[in-house]
Phi, psi and omega in degrees: 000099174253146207209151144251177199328319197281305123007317193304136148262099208300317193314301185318337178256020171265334141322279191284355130330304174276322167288326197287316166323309182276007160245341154285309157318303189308275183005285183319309186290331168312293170326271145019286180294322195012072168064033137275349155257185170292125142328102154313354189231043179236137160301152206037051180274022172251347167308303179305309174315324200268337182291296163338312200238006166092354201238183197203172165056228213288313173323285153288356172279323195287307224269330165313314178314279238297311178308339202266292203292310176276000134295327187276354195262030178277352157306336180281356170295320150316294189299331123013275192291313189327288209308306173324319194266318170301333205262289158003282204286324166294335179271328183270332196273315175282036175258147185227054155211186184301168176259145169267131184287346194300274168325324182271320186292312169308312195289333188285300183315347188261353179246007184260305203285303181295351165284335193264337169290317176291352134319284192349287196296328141338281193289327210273328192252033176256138168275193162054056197222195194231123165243110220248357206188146191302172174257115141257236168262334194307304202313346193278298147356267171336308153278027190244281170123069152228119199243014165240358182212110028251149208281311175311299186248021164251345250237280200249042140359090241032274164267104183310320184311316181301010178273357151286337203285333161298338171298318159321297178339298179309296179305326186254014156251046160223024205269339168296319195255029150267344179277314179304307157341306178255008172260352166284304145310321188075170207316295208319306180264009148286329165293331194281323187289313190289314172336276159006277205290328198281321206291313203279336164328285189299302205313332158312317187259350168257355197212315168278286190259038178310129177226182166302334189260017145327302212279339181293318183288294167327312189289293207184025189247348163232121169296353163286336170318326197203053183266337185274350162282337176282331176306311144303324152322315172313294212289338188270345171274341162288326179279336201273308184305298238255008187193081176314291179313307164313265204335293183296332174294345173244354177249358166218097195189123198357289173328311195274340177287319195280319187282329179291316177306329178263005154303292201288265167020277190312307206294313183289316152313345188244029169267005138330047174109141199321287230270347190254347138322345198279329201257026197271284214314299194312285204294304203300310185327281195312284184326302175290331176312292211283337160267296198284358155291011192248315202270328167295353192270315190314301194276050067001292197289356166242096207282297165306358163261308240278266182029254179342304194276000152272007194239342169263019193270310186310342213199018184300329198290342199263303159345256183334310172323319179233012190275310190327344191238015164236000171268334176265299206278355151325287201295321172288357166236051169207047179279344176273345162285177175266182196276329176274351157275346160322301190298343200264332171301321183283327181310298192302315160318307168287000168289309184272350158294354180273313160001272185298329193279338231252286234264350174256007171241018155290277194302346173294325199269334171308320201274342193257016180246307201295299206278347184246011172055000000 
């Protein structure tokens, strides 16, 4: 999303600041832990915390957060997606001339690919990472930027993490006629329809048609699994062109902080069981969108936190891209430590993996600007 200063909306990228960290932290600690502690979304896990670690009252509540918030941050992928369809829809609604879709399709690919090759080439000479699956023809695949076919064994390929970026791929190539859509439809039955399309998605592929390729078509390998969180993203980056002030006064603002917190709730509840799953991915996106624009709105008045993390919100992508086979293999070789110090390691690892990645997807875009003018 380029803008200028004056222009810039800032909370988003203190969003993806804070979710890109916490899924990079999450990696490590999954690794780290390897099933040794309680599930958060397994029944009685705060039980399980306190029979485990020994502790009672405020002591176990405390060590259930810390278990919950460092398992949990593959949650922060929704909010991803939200954010992708606000950006989108906010960059195209405020123009005020026709779009060439052509011109948009070359621009979105020139701001995806080369950076994703340079991972490529990254994982291949880089040490000290987990290379879990042979280098083949999948990689040749991969590096095309095909993560779905063939889906059992491509779909997390190498860098597992990168089964977003076909998802990205999908998304923003139907992302012209949902924009055309909801200017047709209008917001209401525009939500309603991508509901719709999500629901009966999932619901076909967890209860009607179940397979080996379920959890891969859920997660993100059919975009329709997780059109209705890109979709709110449409509708809140079209109100953001077209009314800021408004737009922004109801979304980031106590009510809207208390509807996300009983959205993302509902959304840990509804990994109960098949048919309340169809509606989890949706309720968790939306619902963490709707805290974490709040708490980023928040972090404004400390300028010396908000700062760093828009700016590593801003430059997420290079991140995501390359941290996950250096975080595993973090966590799998300090399984032997104790946990706070695990905790102090992994912090300082993701600072320098934002560092570095923050400084290579610089000179990729400089270099990919010099050469295409």
């Amino acid at each position: 999303m380029a803008m200028g200063a004056a222009e810039r909306i800032v909370w988003p990228d203190t969003v993806k600041g804070l979710s890109i960290l916490w899924i990079v932290y999450f990696h490590a600690f999954r690794s780290f832990a390897d099933s040794r502690y309680p599930w958060p979304l397994d029944d009685g896990f705060v039980a399980q915390v306190c029979e485990q670690t020994h502790s009672a009252g405020l002591g176990c509540i405390a060590r259930a957060a810390f278990f919950g918030f460092s398992s949990l941050g593959f949650h922060a992928v929704g909010v991803f997606i939200v954010l992708s369809g606000f950006a989108l829809a906010f960059s195209v609604t405020r123009r005020n001339t026709p779009i060439a879709w052509r011109g948009w399709y070359r621009s979105r690919l020139l701001r995806l690919f080369p950076l994703y090759w340079t991972a490529h080439l990254i994982y291949l000479v880089s040490p000290s990472q987990v290379h879990i699956e042979a280098i083949d023809y999948r990689f040749i695949l991969s590096f095309l930027g095909d993560r779905v076919v063939p889906l059992t064994t491509i779909f997390y390929y190498a860098n597992a993490a990168w089964w977003y970026f076909g998802l990205l791929l999908e998304l923003y190539l139907v992302f012209p006629l949902l924009h055309m859509l909801r200017e047709r439809l209008g917001t209401r039955w525009f939500l309603v329809a991508s509901a719709a399309i999500t629901m009966v998605s999932r619901y076909l592929i967890l209860i009607v048609w179940p397979s080996e390729y379920s959890g891969a078509f859920l997660l993100g390998a059919l975009f329709t699994c997780r059109l209705f969180e890109f979709t709110v993203g449409i509708v809140l980056g079209a109100a953001y062109a077209r009314a800021r002030v408004a737009t922004e006064a109801r979304l980031l603002s106590p009510m809207a902080a208390l509807a996300g917190i009983v959205l993302y709730t509902a959304g840990l509840y509804a990994n109960d069981g098949l048919l309340l799953y169809v509606f989890a991915d949706g309720l968790i996106g939306c619902g963490l969108l709707l805290i974490m624009a709040n708490v980023a709105k928040w972090l404004e008045r400390i300028p010396l936190i908000q700062s760093p993390l828009a700016r590593v919100g801003f430059y997420s992508y290079g991140l995501y891209l390359l941290h996950q086979p250096y975080m595993i293999w973090l966590g799998h070789s300090m399984q032997g430590r104790e946990l706070p110090t695990f905790v102090v390691i992994a912090i300082v690892a993701t600072a320098v993996l934002a560092l570095l990645s923050m400084a290579i997807e610089r000179s990729v875009n400089t270099a990919v600007a010099r050469v295409l003018g």
